[in-house]
Short mmCIF file of C-alpha atoms and ligand atoms in Angstrom, two decimals:
data_model
loop_
_atom_site.label_atom_id
_atom_site.label_comp_id
_atom_site.label_asym_id
_atom_site.label_seq_id
_atom_site.Cartn_x
_atom_site.Cartn_y
_atom_site.Cartn_z
CA MET A 306 0.05 -0.09 -0.12
CA PHE A 307 1.18 3.47 -0.69
CA PHE A 308 1.68 6.30 1.96
CA LYS A 309 -0.95 8.85 1.13
CA PRO A 310 -0.60 12.31 2.61
CA LYS A 311 -3.83 14.03 2.36
CA GLY A 312 -4.46 15.47 -1.35
CA TYR A 313 -2.49 13.35 -3.37
CA ASP A 314 -3.43 9.96 -5.04
CA TYR A 315 -0.02 7.94 -4.95
CA GLU A 316 -1.47 5.20 -6.86
CA GLU A 317 -2.92 7.01 -9.57
CA LEU A 318 0.43 8.86 -10.11
CA ALA A 319 2.43 5.70 -9.69
CA LYS A 320 0.21 4.21 -12.43
CA LYS A 321 0.65 7.27 -14.74
CA PHE A 322 4.44 7.50 -13.96
CA SER A 323 5.04 3.70 -14.92
CA HIS A 324 2.90 4.15 -18.13
CA LEU A 325 5.28 7.23 -19.08
CA VAL A 326 8.40 5.35 -18.40
CA ALA A 327 7.38 2.46 -20.39
CA LYS A 328 7.13 4.45 -23.63
CA TYR A 329 10.15 4.89 -25.75
CA PHE A 330 11.50 8.37 -26.04
CA SER A 331 14.60 10.13 -27.18
CA PRO A 332 16.48 11.50 -24.29
CA ASP A 333 15.40 15.14 -24.85
CA GLU A 334 11.76 13.96 -25.01
CA PHE A 335 11.99 11.98 -22.12
CA TYR A 336 13.55 14.92 -20.02
CA LEU A 337 10.62 17.05 -21.13
CA HIS A 338 7.88 14.47 -20.35
CA ILE A 339 9.42 14.05 -16.83
CA LEU A 340 9.43 17.53 -16.20
CA ARG A 341 5.85 18.31 -17.25
CA PHE A 342 4.86 15.15 -15.08
CA VAL A 343 6.52 16.70 -11.82
CA MET A 344 4.75 20.09 -12.49
CA GLU A 345 1.35 18.76 -13.38
CA SER A 346 1.54 16.47 -10.28
CA VAL A 347 1.90 19.55 -7.83
CA GLY A 348 0.56 22.13 -9.96
CA SER A 349 3.57 24.51 -10.84
CA GLU A 350 3.31 27.10 -13.19
CA GLY A 351 7.03 26.41 -14.53
CA GLY A 352 9.98 24.16 -14.25
CA SER A 353 13.29 23.30 -15.43
CA LEU A 354 15.45 20.28 -15.61
CA VAL A 355 19.28 20.53 -15.13
CA LEU A 356 21.36 17.51 -15.34
CA LYS A 357 24.97 16.60 -14.57
CA GLU A 358 27.32 16.57 -17.95
CA LYS A 359 30.96 15.67 -17.20
CA GLU A 360 31.81 17.90 -14.26
CA THR A 361 29.12 20.70 -14.76
CA TYR A 362 25.31 20.88 -14.61
CA THR A 363 23.45 21.92 -17.79
CA VAL A 364 19.82 23.13 -18.39
CA LYS A 365 18.20 20.38 -20.44
CA GLN A 366 14.65 21.54 -20.21
CA CYS A 367 12.33 24.41 -19.47
CA LEU A 368 8.84 24.72 -19.22
CA GLY A 369 7.12 28.07 -18.64
CA TRP A 370 10.35 29.67 -18.58
CA GLU A 371 13.12 30.68 -21.26
CA SER A 372 16.14 28.28 -21.14
CA PHE A 373 19.18 29.86 -19.58
CA ALA A 374 22.90 29.09 -18.70
CA PHE A 375 23.21 28.03 -15.23
CA ARG A 376 25.99 29.41 -13.35
CA MET A 377 26.63 26.43 -11.04
CA GLU A 378 29.87 28.22 -9.29
CA GLU A 379 27.57 30.64 -7.53
CA CYS A 380 25.46 27.81 -5.86
CA LEU A 381 27.88 25.31 -4.98
CA GLY A 382 26.81 25.17 -1.12
CA LEU A 383 23.39 24.34 -2.03
CA ILE A 384 24.33 21.89 -4.54
CA HIS A 385 26.56 20.19 -1.89
CA TRP A 386 23.58 20.17 0.43
CA LEU A 387 21.23 18.45 -2.07
CA LYS A 388 23.80 15.97 -2.84
CA LYS A 389 24.03 14.97 0.61
CA ASN A 390 20.20 15.13 1.80
CA HIS A 391 18.65 13.83 -1.13
CA CYS A 392 15.38 15.85 -0.43
CA ALA A 393 13.66 18.82 -1.66
CA ILE A 394 14.37 22.38 -0.44
CA THR A 395 12.34 25.69 -0.84
CA ARG A 396 13.20 29.15 -1.14
CA GLN A 397 10.62 29.53 1.82
CA GLN A 398 12.91 27.28 3.96
CA LEU A 399 16.13 29.10 3.35
CA LEU A 400 14.63 32.40 4.21
CA GLU A 401 12.90 31.40 7.36
CA ASP A 402 14.58 28.35 8.89
CA PRO A 403 18.00 29.06 10.74
CA HIS A 404 18.73 25.47 10.21
CA PHE A 405 19.54 26.56 6.62
CA ALA A 406 21.57 29.35 7.47
CA PRO A 407 25.03 28.00 6.23
CA ILE A 408 23.62 27.50 2.70
CA LYS A 409 21.40 30.44 2.90
CA THR A 410 23.26 32.88 0.44
CA THR A 411 24.13 30.20 -2.38
CA GLY A 412 20.76 28.81 -2.08
CA LEU A 413 19.05 32.25 -2.79
CA ASN A 414 21.53 32.88 -5.68
CA PHE A 415 20.27 29.59 -7.07
CA PHE A 416 16.41 30.30 -6.51
CA ILE A 417 17.17 33.74 -8.07
CA GLN A 418 18.69 32.09 -11.26
CA PHE A 419 15.94 29.78 -11.68
CA GLN A 420 13.10 32.13 -10.29
CA GLY A 421 12.04 29.17 -8.49
CA GLU A 422 10.57 28.21 -5.29
CA VAL A 423 11.57 24.60 -4.75
CA SER A 424 14.24 22.32 -5.95
CA LEU A 425 14.24 18.59 -6.04
CA PRO A 426 17.39 16.66 -6.19
CA LEU A 427 17.81 13.68 -8.48
CA TYR A 428 20.63 11.24 -7.34
CA ALA A 429 21.80 7.61 -7.58
CA HIS A 430 24.80 5.96 -5.78
CA GLY A 431 25.74 9.27 -3.80
CA GLU A 432 25.97 11.23 -6.97
CA LEU A 433 23.72 14.30 -7.83
CA LEU A 434 22.53 13.46 -11.53
CA GLY A 435 20.44 16.38 -11.73
CA LEU A 436 17.62 18.97 -10.11
CA VAL A 437 14.19 19.63 -10.81
CA THR A 438 13.44 23.27 -10.04
CA LEU A 439 9.79 24.50 -9.97
CA ALA A 440 8.39 27.96 -9.92
CA ALA A 441 5.46 29.01 -7.60
CA LYS A 442 2.24 27.03 -7.81
CA LYS A 443 -0.80 28.19 -9.62
CA GLY A 444 -2.88 30.49 -7.49
CA SER A 445 0.22 31.07 -5.45
CA LYS A 446 -0.47 28.12 -3.40
CA PRO A 447 2.36 27.26 -0.92
CA TYR A 448 4.66 24.36 -1.12
CA THR A 449 2.82 22.23 1.86
CA PRO A 450 5.10 19.40 3.72
CA ALA A 451 2.55 17.23 1.91
CA CYS A 452 3.48 18.40 -1.28
CA LEU A 453 7.32 18.17 -0.39
CA THR A 454 6.81 14.39 0.42
CA LEU A 455 5.47 13.91 -2.78
CA LEU A 456 7.86 15.64 -4.84
CA ASN A 457 10.68 13.56 -2.65
CA TRP A 458 8.79 10.35 -3.71
CA LEU A 459 8.82 11.47 -7.34
CA GLY A 460 12.45 12.52 -7.00
CA ALA A 461 13.39 8.78 -6.11
CA GLN A 462 11.24 7.28 -8.76
CA ILE A 463 12.74 9.93 -11.63
CA SER A 464 16.33 9.25 -10.27
CA MET A 465 15.86 5.57 -10.61
CA HIS A 466 14.67 5.96 -14.37
CA LEU A 467 16.91 8.58 -15.20
CA GLN A 468 19.93 6.35 -13.97
CA ASN A 469 18.80 3.27 -16.33
CA ASN A 470 18.31 5.53 -19.19
CA LEU A 471 21.85 7.18 -18.67
CA LEU A 472 23.29 3.79 -18.49
CA LYS A 473 21.36 2.71 -21.72
CA GLU A 474 22.67 5.71 -23.51
CA ALA A 475 26.30 5.10 -22.10
CA ILE A 476 25.98 1.53 -23.38
CA ARG A 477 24.63 2.75 -26.91
CA LEU A 478 27.48 5.15 -27.18
CA GLN A 479 30.11 2.47 -26.35
CA THR A 480 28.37 0.02 -28.68
CA LEU A 481 28.74 2.68 -31.46
CA GLU A 482 32.35 3.31 -30.57
CA LEU A 483 33.11 -0.54 -30.58
CA GLU A 484 31.64 -0.87 -33.96
CA GLY A 485 33.75 2.02 -35.25
CA VAL A 486 36.81 0.39 -33.86
CA LYS A 487 35.78 -2.88 -35.31
CA ASP A 488 35.45 -1.20 -38.71
CA LEU A 489 38.65 0.20 -38.54
CA LYS A 490 40.22 -2.75 -37.43
CA SER A 491 38.89 -4.64 -40.53
CA GLN A 492 39.85 -1.80 -42.75
CA ILE A 493 43.54 -1.96 -41.43
CA VAL A 494 43.65 -5.80 -41.85
CA SER A 495 42.41 -5.39 -45.21
CA ASN A 496 44.63 -2.78 -46.53
CA LEU A 497 47.66 -4.22 -44.84
CA SER A 498 47.12 -7.82 -45.94
CA HIS A 499 46.22 -6.57 -49.80
CA GLU A 500 49.80 -4.34 -49.35
CA LEU A 501 51.45 -7.60 -48.07
CA ARG A 502 49.98 -9.80 -50.83
CA THR A 503 51.62 -7.67 -53.66
CA PRO A 504 55.07 -8.24 -52.83
CA LEU A 505 54.37 -11.89 -51.70
CA THR A 506 53.17 -12.76 -55.19
CA GLY A 507 56.30 -11.43 -56.56
CA VAL A 508 58.40 -13.66 -54.30
CA ILE A 509 56.19 -16.72 -55.39
CA GLY A 510 56.62 -15.97 -58.92
CA PHE A 511 60.51 -15.38 -58.66
CA ALA A 512 60.98 -18.55 -56.81
CA GLU A 513 58.80 -20.36 -59.60
CA LEU A 514 61.21 -18.97 -62.04
CA LEU A 515 64.40 -20.38 -59.87
CA ALA A 516 62.68 -23.59 -59.61
CA GLU A 517 61.95 -24.05 -63.34
CA GLU A 518 65.85 -23.30 -64.00
CA ILE A 519 65.03 -20.79 -66.63
CA ASP A 520 68.29 -18.70 -65.23
CA GLY A 521 70.74 -21.64 -65.19
CA PRO A 522 70.84 -25.18 -63.39
CA LEU A 523 70.63 -25.23 -59.66
CA ASN A 524 72.43 -27.96 -57.37
CA ASN A 525 70.51 -29.91 -55.10
CA GLU A 526 71.10 -27.83 -52.15
CA GLN A 527 69.71 -24.67 -53.93
CA LYS A 528 66.71 -26.58 -55.22
CA ARG A 529 65.91 -27.46 -51.49
CA HIS A 530 66.25 -23.76 -50.54
CA VAL A 531 63.98 -22.68 -53.09
CA THR A 532 61.39 -25.33 -52.43
CA GLN A 533 61.45 -24.05 -48.83
CA ILE A 534 60.92 -20.34 -49.89
CA GLN A 535 57.92 -21.52 -52.02
CA ASN A 536 56.38 -23.49 -49.30
CA GLY A 537 56.76 -20.58 -46.83
CA ALA A 538 55.35 -18.07 -49.24
CA GLU A 539 52.39 -20.18 -50.31
CA ARG A 540 51.72 -20.77 -46.37
CA LEU A 541 51.92 -16.88 -45.97
CA LEU A 542 49.70 -16.27 -48.83
CA LYS A 543 46.99 -18.72 -47.42
CA ILE A 544 47.10 -16.86 -44.03
CA LEU A 545 46.72 -13.29 -45.79
CA SER A 546 43.98 -14.41 -47.95
CA ALA A 547 42.03 -15.76 -44.73
CA LEU A 548 42.79 -12.67 -43.03
CA VAL A 549 41.52 -10.48 -45.75
CA ASP A 550 38.32 -12.74 -45.75
CA LEU A 551 37.71 -12.42 -42.16
CA ALA A 552 38.21 -8.57 -42.49
CA GLN A 553 35.75 -8.43 -45.24
CA LEU A 554 33.29 -10.47 -43.56
CA GLU A 555 33.46 -8.67 -40.56
CA ALA A 556 33.00 -5.29 -42.41
CA GLY A 557 30.17 -6.97 -44.55
CA ASN A 558 31.82 -6.47 -47.67
CA LEU A 559 32.34 -10.27 -48.73
CA PRO A 560 30.69 -10.60 -52.17
CA LEU A 561 28.57 -13.58 -52.16
CA HIS A 562 27.01 -15.55 -55.29
CA VAL A 563 24.56 -18.04 -53.96
CA GLN A 564 23.70 -21.30 -56.35
CA GLN A 565 22.59 -24.66 -55.82
CA PHE A 566 25.26 -27.36 -56.11
CA HIS A 567 26.33 -30.94 -54.98
CA LEU A 568 28.87 -31.42 -52.54
CA ALA A 569 30.39 -34.63 -53.79
CA PRO A 570 32.37 -33.44 -56.74
CA LEU A 571 33.16 -30.09 -54.55
CA VAL A 572 34.78 -32.37 -51.84
CA ALA A 573 36.27 -34.77 -54.23
CA SER A 574 38.18 -31.99 -56.29
CA LEU A 575 39.83 -31.03 -52.93
CA SER A 576 40.94 -34.39 -51.87
CA ASP A 577 44.34 -33.96 -53.75
CA GLU A 578 45.18 -30.39 -51.79
CA ILE A 579 44.52 -31.96 -48.34
CA PRO A 580 47.98 -32.53 -46.63
CA LEU A 581 47.11 -35.83 -45.25
CA ASN A 582 49.99 -37.81 -43.33
CA SER A 583 51.01 -41.04 -45.10
CA GLU A 584 49.18 -43.08 -42.42
CA THR A 585 46.07 -41.40 -42.59
CA ALA A 586 43.11 -42.29 -45.21
CA LEU A 587 40.38 -39.78 -46.45
CA LYS A 588 37.08 -41.37 -46.87
CA ILE A 589 34.24 -39.39 -48.58
CA VAL A 590 30.86 -40.77 -47.84
CA LEU A 591 28.90 -38.22 -50.33
CA ASP A 592 27.56 -38.96 -53.50
CA HIS A 593 24.61 -37.79 -55.96
CA ALA A 594 22.16 -38.63 -53.65
CA THR A 595 23.19 -36.24 -51.08
CA PRO A 596 21.02 -33.64 -51.63
CA ARG A 597 22.15 -30.36 -53.15
CA ILE A 598 22.76 -27.33 -50.91
CA TYR A 599 22.39 -23.43 -51.69
CA GLY A 600 25.34 -21.46 -50.92
CA ASP A 601 28.22 -19.61 -52.45
CA ILE A 602 30.37 -22.47 -53.89
CA ASN A 603 33.76 -20.93 -53.43
CA LEU A 604 32.90 -19.96 -49.60
CA VAL A 605 31.74 -23.44 -49.11
CA ARG A 606 34.78 -24.83 -50.70
CA GLN A 607 36.68 -22.72 -48.19
CA ILE A 608 34.79 -24.31 -45.40
CA PHE A 609 35.85 -27.67 -46.43
CA LYS A 610 39.31 -26.93 -46.89
CA HIS A 611 39.66 -25.48 -43.45
CA LEU A 612 38.12 -28.19 -41.57
CA LEU A 613 39.80 -30.92 -43.79
CA ASP A 614 43.31 -29.13 -43.55
CA ASN A 615 42.85 -29.23 -39.66
CA ALA A 616 41.46 -32.87 -39.58
CA ALA A 617 44.54 -33.79 -41.49
CA LYS A 618 46.86 -31.57 -39.41
CA TYR A 619 45.85 -32.93 -36.20
CA THR A 620 45.46 -36.52 -37.26
CA PRO A 621 49.18 -38.10 -37.45
CA LYS A 622 47.59 -41.59 -38.19
CA GLY A 623 43.97 -42.93 -38.69
CA GLU A 624 41.20 -41.67 -40.86
CA VAL A 625 39.41 -38.37 -42.05
CA GLN A 626 35.70 -38.99 -43.22
CA ILE A 627 33.18 -36.79 -44.31
CA SER A 628 29.51 -37.56 -44.51
CA ALA A 629 26.15 -35.75 -44.35
CA ASP A 630 22.55 -36.19 -43.55
CA LYS A 631 19.33 -34.12 -44.29
CA LYS A 632 18.00 -32.47 -41.21
CA GLY A 633 14.77 -30.59 -41.85
CA GLU A 634 15.56 -27.83 -44.28
CA MET A 635 19.14 -28.22 -43.78
CA LEU A 636 21.96 -30.62 -44.63
CA GLU A 637 24.07 -31.61 -41.77
CA VAL A 638 27.66 -32.23 -42.60
CA CYS A 639 30.37 -34.05 -40.57
CA VAL A 640 33.79 -33.84 -40.85
CA ALA A 641 35.32 -36.49 -38.44
CA ASP A 642 38.91 -37.50 -37.62
CA THR A 643 40.56 -40.11 -35.45
CA GLY A 644 43.33 -37.60 -34.37
CA ILE A 645 44.46 -35.89 -31.13
CA GLY A 646 41.05 -34.66 -30.45
CA ILE A 647 40.51 -31.53 -28.09
CA ALA A 648 40.02 -31.16 -24.38
CA GLU A 649 36.52 -30.20 -23.20
CA ASP A 650 37.46 -26.85 -21.73
CA LYS A 651 38.88 -25.59 -24.96
CA LEU A 652 36.01 -26.69 -27.27
CA THR A 653 34.04 -23.39 -27.18
CA ARG A 654 37.32 -21.12 -27.35
CA ILE A 655 38.72 -22.77 -30.68
CA PHE A 656 36.09 -20.84 -32.61
CA ASP A 657 37.10 -17.24 -31.08
CA GLY A 658 39.68 -16.51 -33.64
CA PHE A 659 43.31 -16.40 -33.10
CA TYR A 660 43.32 -19.30 -30.39
CA GLN A 661 45.10 -22.35 -30.52
CA VAL A 662 44.64 -25.22 -27.98
CA ASN A 663 48.52 -25.69 -27.75
CA GLY A 664 49.57 -21.87 -28.17
CA GLY A 665 52.85 -20.39 -27.11
CA LEU A 666 56.15 -20.21 -29.15
CA THR A 667 56.91 -23.70 -28.69
CA ARG A 668 53.80 -25.04 -30.20
CA GLU A 669 53.83 -28.49 -32.13
CA PHE A 670 51.13 -27.51 -34.94
CA GLN A 671 51.49 -24.42 -37.01
CA GLY A 672 48.86 -22.26 -37.87
CA PRO A 673 47.40 -18.54 -37.06
CA GLY A 674 44.40 -19.78 -35.41
CA ILE A 675 41.77 -18.33 -37.69
CA GLY A 676 40.46 -21.09 -39.99
CA LEU A 677 37.64 -22.30 -37.48
CA SER A 678 36.48 -18.35 -36.78
CA LEU A 679 36.33 -17.85 -40.25
CA SER A 680 34.70 -20.98 -41.08
CA LYS A 681 32.00 -20.36 -38.41
CA LYS A 682 31.38 -17.02 -39.66
CA LEU A 683 31.02 -18.24 -43.23
CA ILE A 684 28.61 -20.90 -42.14
CA GLU A 685 26.49 -18.45 -40.29
CA LEU A 686 26.20 -16.22 -43.41
CA HIS A 687 24.80 -18.95 -45.02
CA GLY A 688 22.27 -19.34 -42.26
CA GLY A 689 23.91 -22.61 -40.58
CA ARG A 690 25.68 -23.63 -37.37
CA LEU A 691 29.14 -24.92 -36.63
CA TRP A 692 29.80 -27.18 -33.65
CA VAL A 693 32.14 -29.68 -32.45
CA LYS A 694 32.33 -32.87 -30.52
CA SER A 695 35.59 -34.17 -29.28
CA MET A 696 37.57 -36.20 -26.97
CA PRO A 697 41.42 -36.07 -26.32
CA GLY A 698 43.18 -38.89 -27.87
CA ARG A 699 40.10 -40.19 -29.50
CA GLY A 700 39.42 -37.57 -32.48
CA SER A 701 37.10 -34.95 -33.24
CA ARG A 702 33.72 -34.58 -35.32
CA PHE A 703 33.04 -31.08 -36.55
CA PHE A 704 29.50 -30.67 -37.84
CA PHE A 705 27.68 -27.86 -39.63
CA THR A 706 24.56 -27.44 -41.70
CA LEU A 707 23.95 -25.64 -44.91
CA PRO A 708 20.44 -24.80 -46.20
CA LEU A 709 18.73 -26.99 -48.50
CA LYS A 710 16.32 -24.04 -49.59
CA PRO A 711 17.23 -20.57 -50.97
CA VAL A 712 19.01 -18.47 -48.31
CA VAL A 713 19.09 -14.52 -47.44
CA ILE A 714 22.37 -13.74 -46.65
CA LYS A 715 22.69 -11.45 -43.50
CA HIS A 716 26.01 -9.75 -43.44
CA ARG A 717 25.48 -6.96 -40.68
CA GLU A 718 23.91 -9.27 -38.38
CA LEU A 719 27.24 -11.44 -38.32
CA ALA A 720 29.26 -8.41 -37.99
CA ALA A 721 27.54 -7.50 -34.91
P1 ADP B 2103 44.89 -23.14 -36.75
O1 ADP B 2103 45.37 -22.38 -37.83
O2 ADP B 2103 45.59 -23.19 -35.45
O3 ADP B 2103 44.64 -24.69 -37.03
P2 ADP B 2103 41.90 -22.93 -36.43
O4 ADP B 2103 41.06 -21.83 -36.00
O5 ADP B 2103 41.59 -23.68 -37.57
O6 ADP B 2103 43.54 -22.35 -36.32
O7 ADP B 2103 41.78 -24.05 -35.27
C1 ADP B 2103 42.00 -23.30 -33.95
C2 ADP B 2103 42.42 -24.29 -32.89
O8 ADP B 2103 41.51 -25.63 -32.65
C3 ADP B 2103 43.75 -25.29 -33.36
O9 ADP B 2103 44.79 -24.49 -33.02
C4 ADP B 2103 43.90 -26.38 -32.59
O10 ADP B 2103 44.38 -26.42 -31.63
C5 ADP B 2103 42.24 -26.83 -32.59
N1 ADP B 2103 41.78 -27.75 -33.57
C6 ADP B 2103 41.07 -27.56 -34.98
N2 ADP B 2103 40.71 -28.47 -35.55
C7 ADP B 2103 41.06 -29.60 -34.80
C8 ADP B 2103 41.14 -31.09 -34.92
N3 ADP B 2103 40.62 -31.64 -36.17
N4 ADP B 2103 41.72 -31.75 -33.94
C9 ADP B 2103 42.14 -31.24 -32.91
N5 ADP B 2103 42.12 -29.86 -32.58
C10 ADP B 2103 41.90 -29.19 -33.67
#
């Protein structure tokens, strides 16, 4: 039950207030509605709302008065009092009550600036968020103790919502800032990778010329060195391409060409490119009966390439198998291996990007740690999902889904 000083219907006011704060307003509209609500609740002729911004207080809304520049430095005594006491104060109290003598001068300065009769603090966690200052009441009625009690109750309600709104606004601004940083990061990675790719293509080209012995014959030692240059440069090129794709994907700029196609020939065409260890067999359990999927064939190729490269890399001896099953409107693909497996506590982190289970300088397996993160994003771009089941020493099964019906590709949601 509400405490009801004579003359005010708190239940009705609480209902109206909840109704008001449930609506969506821009910050300025919200301030205006709040100010009007307080004025109408007690019957004031005018009012203003001042809010803290950085280290100063600024007039945000005025009703019944012209807006003006608030000179806070003349009123610091009163501001400190309101900050400490969390309750409304009237001009009359300053004039008549000796209790307020220490803040009388700064308080009266304040009320002169606002031509106000009462000021109500808005506060949260010991901080003064702002002030609602009201002019005289209509018909020159006094601000009675009951009216001040109501104002204090309203102050507490408004403070809570104001604090929520300020937090929401701060989060919105931070999110915008983060998006800007993300876009910038994608732009830098993309530009840098492009810049690095050009000289690298030169290195690969000249190494090829050397390997073909166009400039003269090479001895065995030199041939071995050229092969090392070629392998290293190819690896670097692959990493750069993956980085560019990731940056383009995050920025929503990866061009896509969706079509319907069979997976079996795509995977078969990849089998020669998978660097399997000599004691590992590749088994493809896909054929023309496997339903055709919708997607960008080059991107789907990349997904298989990343998962199969990993399966081969982390399976020193055993089997890598690719199979698929229709699940509703999606095709569920499984890339399974009998390799080293992944510890349970690492299973979610491997999709984070730039993460390796056995990271560090002394790590056994090479790789930048972006293949899974990129694959996950590419799959999600097609409306699918990527997940893993694994046990250390027993192998891993990477599952992903691809659509059997035409898809709408949603770039921005992914970047979010
Ligand atoms: P990387 O370039 O390091 O292979 P990925 O993003 O492809 O990066 O994989 C991230 C990490 O996940 C790898 O470093 C590895 O520890 C683990 N991982 C991925 N695939 C497998 C797999 N088939 N078996 C075991 N571990 C795997």
